[in-house]
Short mmCIF file of N, CA and C in Angstrom, two decimals:
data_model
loop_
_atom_site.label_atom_id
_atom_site.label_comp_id
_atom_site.label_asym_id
_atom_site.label_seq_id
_atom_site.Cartn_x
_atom_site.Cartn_y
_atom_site.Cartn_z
N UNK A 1 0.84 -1.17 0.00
CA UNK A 1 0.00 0.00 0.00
C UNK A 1 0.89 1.24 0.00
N UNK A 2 0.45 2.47 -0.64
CA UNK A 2 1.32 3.51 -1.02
C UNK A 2 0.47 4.52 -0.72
N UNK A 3 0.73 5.71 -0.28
CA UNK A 3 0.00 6.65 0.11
C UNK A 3 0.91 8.39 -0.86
N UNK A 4 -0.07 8.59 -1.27
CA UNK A 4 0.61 9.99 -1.77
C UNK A 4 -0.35 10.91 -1.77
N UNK A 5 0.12 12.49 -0.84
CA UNK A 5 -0.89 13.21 -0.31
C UNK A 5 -0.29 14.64 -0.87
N UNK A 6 -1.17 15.58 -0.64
CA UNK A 6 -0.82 16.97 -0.56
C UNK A 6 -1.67 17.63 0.67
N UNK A 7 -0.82 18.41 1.39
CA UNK A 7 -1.71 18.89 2.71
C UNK A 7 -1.09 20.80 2.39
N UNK A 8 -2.25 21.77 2.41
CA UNK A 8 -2.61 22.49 2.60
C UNK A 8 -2.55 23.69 4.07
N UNK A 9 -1.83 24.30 4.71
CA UNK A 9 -1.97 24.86 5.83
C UNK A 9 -1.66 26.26 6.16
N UNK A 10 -2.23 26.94 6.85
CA UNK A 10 -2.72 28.33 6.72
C UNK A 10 -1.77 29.08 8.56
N UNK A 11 -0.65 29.42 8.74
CA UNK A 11 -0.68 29.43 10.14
C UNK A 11 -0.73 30.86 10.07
N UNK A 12 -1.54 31.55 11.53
CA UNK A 12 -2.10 32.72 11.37
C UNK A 12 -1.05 33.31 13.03
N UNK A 13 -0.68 34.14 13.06
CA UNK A 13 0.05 35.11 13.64
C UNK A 13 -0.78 36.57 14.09
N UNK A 14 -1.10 36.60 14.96
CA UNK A 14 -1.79 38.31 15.26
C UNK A 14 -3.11 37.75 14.60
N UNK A 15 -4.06 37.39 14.29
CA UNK A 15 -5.13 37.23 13.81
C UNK A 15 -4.39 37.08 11.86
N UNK A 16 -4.91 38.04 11.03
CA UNK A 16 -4.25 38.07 9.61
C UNK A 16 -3.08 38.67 9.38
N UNK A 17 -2.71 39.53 10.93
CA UNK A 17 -1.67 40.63 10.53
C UNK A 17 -0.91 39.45 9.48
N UNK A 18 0.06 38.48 10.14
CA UNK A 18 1.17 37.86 9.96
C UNK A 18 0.70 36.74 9.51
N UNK A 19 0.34 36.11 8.53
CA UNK A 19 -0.12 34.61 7.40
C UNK A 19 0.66 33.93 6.64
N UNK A 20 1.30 32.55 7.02
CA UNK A 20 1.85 32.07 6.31
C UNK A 20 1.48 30.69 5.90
N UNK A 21 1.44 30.67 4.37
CA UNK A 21 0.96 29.13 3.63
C UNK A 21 1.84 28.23 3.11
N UNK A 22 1.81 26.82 3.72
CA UNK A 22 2.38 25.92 3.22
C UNK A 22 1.91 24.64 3.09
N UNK A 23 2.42 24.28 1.49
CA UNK A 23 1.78 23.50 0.76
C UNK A 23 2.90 22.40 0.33
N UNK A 24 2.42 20.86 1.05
CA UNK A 24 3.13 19.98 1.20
C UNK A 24 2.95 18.76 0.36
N UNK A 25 3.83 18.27 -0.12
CA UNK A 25 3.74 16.73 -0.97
C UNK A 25 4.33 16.06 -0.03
N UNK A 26 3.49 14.68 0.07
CA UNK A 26 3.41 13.58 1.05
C UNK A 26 3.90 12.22 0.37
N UNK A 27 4.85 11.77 0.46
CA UNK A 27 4.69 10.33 -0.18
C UNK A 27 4.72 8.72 0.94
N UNK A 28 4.08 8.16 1.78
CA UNK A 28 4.85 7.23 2.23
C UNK A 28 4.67 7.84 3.73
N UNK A 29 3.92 9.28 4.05
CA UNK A 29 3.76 9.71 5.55
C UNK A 29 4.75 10.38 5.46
N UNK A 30 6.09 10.78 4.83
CA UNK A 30 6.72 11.15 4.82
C UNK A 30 7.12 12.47 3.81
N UNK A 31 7.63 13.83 3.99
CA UNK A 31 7.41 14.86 3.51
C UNK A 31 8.77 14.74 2.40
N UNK A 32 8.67 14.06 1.18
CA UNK A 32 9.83 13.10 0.45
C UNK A 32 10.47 14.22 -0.30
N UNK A 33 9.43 14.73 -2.01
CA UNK A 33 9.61 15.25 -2.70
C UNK A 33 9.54 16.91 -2.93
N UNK A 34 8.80 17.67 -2.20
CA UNK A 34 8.51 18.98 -2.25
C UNK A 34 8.11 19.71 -1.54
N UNK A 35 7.90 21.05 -1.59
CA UNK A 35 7.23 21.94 -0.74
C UNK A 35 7.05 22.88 -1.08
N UNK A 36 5.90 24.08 -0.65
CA UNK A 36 5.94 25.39 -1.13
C UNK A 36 5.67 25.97 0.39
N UNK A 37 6.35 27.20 0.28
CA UNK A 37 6.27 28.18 2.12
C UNK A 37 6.62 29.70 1.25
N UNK A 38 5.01 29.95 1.45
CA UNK A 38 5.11 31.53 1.29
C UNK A 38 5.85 32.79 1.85
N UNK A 39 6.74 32.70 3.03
CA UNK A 39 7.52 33.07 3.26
C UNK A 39 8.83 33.32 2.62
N UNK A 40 9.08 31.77 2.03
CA UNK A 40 10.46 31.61 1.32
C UNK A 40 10.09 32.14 -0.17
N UNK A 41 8.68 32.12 -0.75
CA UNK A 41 8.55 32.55 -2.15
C UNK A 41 8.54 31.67 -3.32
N UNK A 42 8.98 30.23 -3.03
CA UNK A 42 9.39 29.64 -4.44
C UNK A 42 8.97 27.89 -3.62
N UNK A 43 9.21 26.99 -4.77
CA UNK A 43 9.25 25.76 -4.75
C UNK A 43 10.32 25.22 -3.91
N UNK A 44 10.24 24.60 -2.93
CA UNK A 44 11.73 23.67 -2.73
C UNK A 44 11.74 22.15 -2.55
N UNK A 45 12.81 21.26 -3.54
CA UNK A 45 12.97 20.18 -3.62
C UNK A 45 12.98 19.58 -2.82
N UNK A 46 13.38 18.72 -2.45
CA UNK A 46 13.99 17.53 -1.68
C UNK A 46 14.96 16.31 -2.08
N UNK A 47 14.16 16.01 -3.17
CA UNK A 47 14.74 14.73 -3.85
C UNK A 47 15.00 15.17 -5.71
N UNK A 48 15.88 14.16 -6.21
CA UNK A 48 16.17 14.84 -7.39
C UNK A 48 14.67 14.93 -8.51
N UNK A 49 13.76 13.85 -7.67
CA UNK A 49 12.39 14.12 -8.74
C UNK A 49 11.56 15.51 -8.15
N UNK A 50 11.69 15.58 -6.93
CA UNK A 50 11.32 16.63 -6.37
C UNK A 50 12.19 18.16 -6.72
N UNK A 51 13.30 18.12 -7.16
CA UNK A 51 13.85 19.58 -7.27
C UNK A 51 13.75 19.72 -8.68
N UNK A 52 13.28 18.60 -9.84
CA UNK A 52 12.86 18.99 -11.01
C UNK A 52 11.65 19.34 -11.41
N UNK A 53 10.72 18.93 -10.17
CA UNK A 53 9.06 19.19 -10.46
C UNK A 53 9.51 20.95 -9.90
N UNK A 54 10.18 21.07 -8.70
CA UNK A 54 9.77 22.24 -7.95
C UNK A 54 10.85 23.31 -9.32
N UNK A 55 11.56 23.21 -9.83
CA UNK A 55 12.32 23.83 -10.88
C UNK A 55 11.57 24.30 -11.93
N UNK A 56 10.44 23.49 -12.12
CA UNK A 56 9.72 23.55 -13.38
C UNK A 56 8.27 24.13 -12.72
N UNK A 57 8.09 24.32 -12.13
CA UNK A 57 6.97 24.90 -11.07
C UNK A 57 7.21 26.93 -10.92
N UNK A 58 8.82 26.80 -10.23
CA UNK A 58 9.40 27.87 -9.99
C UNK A 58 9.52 28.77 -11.39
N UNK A 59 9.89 27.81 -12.32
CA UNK A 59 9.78 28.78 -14.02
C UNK A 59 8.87 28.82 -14.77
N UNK A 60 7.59 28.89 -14.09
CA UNK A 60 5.92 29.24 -14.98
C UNK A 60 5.58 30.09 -14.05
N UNK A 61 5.68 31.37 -14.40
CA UNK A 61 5.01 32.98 -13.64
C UNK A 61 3.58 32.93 -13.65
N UNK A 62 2.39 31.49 -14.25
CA UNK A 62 1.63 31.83 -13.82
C UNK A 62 1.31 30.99 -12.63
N UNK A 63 1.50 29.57 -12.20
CA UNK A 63 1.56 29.13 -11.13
C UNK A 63 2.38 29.78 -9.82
N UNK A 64 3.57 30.74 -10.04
CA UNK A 64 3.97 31.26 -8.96
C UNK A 64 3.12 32.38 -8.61
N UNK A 65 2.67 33.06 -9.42
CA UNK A 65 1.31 34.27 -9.12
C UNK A 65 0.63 33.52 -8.48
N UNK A 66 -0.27 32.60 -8.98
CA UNK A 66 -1.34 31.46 -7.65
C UNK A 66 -0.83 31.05 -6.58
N UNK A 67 0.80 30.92 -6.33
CA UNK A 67 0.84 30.56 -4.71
C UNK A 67 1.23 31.54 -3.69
N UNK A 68 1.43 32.43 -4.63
CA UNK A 68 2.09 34.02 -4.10
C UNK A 68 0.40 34.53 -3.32
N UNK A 69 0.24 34.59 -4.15
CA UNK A 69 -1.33 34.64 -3.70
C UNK A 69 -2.19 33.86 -2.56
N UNK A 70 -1.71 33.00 -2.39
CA UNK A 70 -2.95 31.85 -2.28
C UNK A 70 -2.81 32.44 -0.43
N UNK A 71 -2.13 32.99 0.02
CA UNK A 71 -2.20 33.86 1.11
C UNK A 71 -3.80 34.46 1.72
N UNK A 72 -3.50 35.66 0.62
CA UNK A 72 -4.89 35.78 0.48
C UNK A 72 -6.44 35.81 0.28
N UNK A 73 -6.41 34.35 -1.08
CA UNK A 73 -7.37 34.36 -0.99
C UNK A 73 -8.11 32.57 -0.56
N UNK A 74 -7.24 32.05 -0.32
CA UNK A 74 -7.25 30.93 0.86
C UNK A 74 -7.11 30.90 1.84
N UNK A 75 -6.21 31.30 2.39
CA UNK A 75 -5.90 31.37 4.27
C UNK A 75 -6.79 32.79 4.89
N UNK A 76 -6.65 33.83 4.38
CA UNK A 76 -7.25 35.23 4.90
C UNK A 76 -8.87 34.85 4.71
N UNK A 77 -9.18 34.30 3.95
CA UNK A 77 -11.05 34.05 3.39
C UNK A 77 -11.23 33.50 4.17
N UNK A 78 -10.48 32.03 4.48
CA UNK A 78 -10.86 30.76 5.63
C UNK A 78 -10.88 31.18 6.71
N UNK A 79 -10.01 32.20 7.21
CA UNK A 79 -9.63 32.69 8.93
C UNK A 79 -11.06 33.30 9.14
N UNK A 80 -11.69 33.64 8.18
CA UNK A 80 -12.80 34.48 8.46
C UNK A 80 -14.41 33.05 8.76
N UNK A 81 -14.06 32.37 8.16
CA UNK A 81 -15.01 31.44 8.31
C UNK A 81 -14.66 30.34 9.64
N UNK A 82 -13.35 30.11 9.72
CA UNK A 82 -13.26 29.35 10.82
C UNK A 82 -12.50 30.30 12.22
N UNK A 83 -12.73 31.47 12.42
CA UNK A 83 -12.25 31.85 13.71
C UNK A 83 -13.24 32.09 14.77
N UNK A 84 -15.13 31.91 14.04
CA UNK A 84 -15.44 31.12 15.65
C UNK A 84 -15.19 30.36 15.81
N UNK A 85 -15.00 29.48 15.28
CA UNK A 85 -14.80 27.60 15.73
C UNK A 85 -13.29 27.87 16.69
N UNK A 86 -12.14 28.48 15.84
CA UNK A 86 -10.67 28.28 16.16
C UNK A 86 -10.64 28.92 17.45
N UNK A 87 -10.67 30.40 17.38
CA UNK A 87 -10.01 31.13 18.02
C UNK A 87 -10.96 31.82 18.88
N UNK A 88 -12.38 31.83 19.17
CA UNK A 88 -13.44 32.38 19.94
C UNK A 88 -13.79 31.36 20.57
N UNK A 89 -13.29 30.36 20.71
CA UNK A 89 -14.04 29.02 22.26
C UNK A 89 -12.78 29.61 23.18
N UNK A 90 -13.78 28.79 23.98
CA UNK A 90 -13.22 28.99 25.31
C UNK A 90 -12.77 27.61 25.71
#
């Protein structure tokens, strides 16, 4: 059995002041081939299949506009829908 995932995550700082997204490839439970962290700006490898996907990812300006982004209109939209649940219990 083989498992290959992508996980999605939004971590929020000050409420939206401070938002950072990172977007993970999973192979095996294990974080093998790639990553994206809006902080850092770009794709980063891991493995040599992984630093040719993230190479070829990093040199199409229109997929880096969508993750440059995805700040805003994924994590900032969601904080708004899930911060009663998150951050207003007691």
């Amino acid at each position: 059995v083989f498992q290959n995932m992508q996980t999605y995550e939004c971590y929020f700082t000050n409420g939206t002041e401070k938002v950072r997204f990172v977007e993970r490839y999973i192979y095996n439970r294990m974080q093998t081939w790639a990553m994206f962290d809006s902080d850092v700006g770009h794709f980063v490898g891991f493995t040599p299949f992984g630093e040719f996907n993230a190479k070829r990812w990093n040199s199409d300006p229109v997929i880096m506009e969508n993750k440059r982004t995805t700040v805003d209109w994924y994590c900032r939209h969601n904080y708004e829908l899930d911060a009663p649940f998150s951050v207003e219990r007691r």
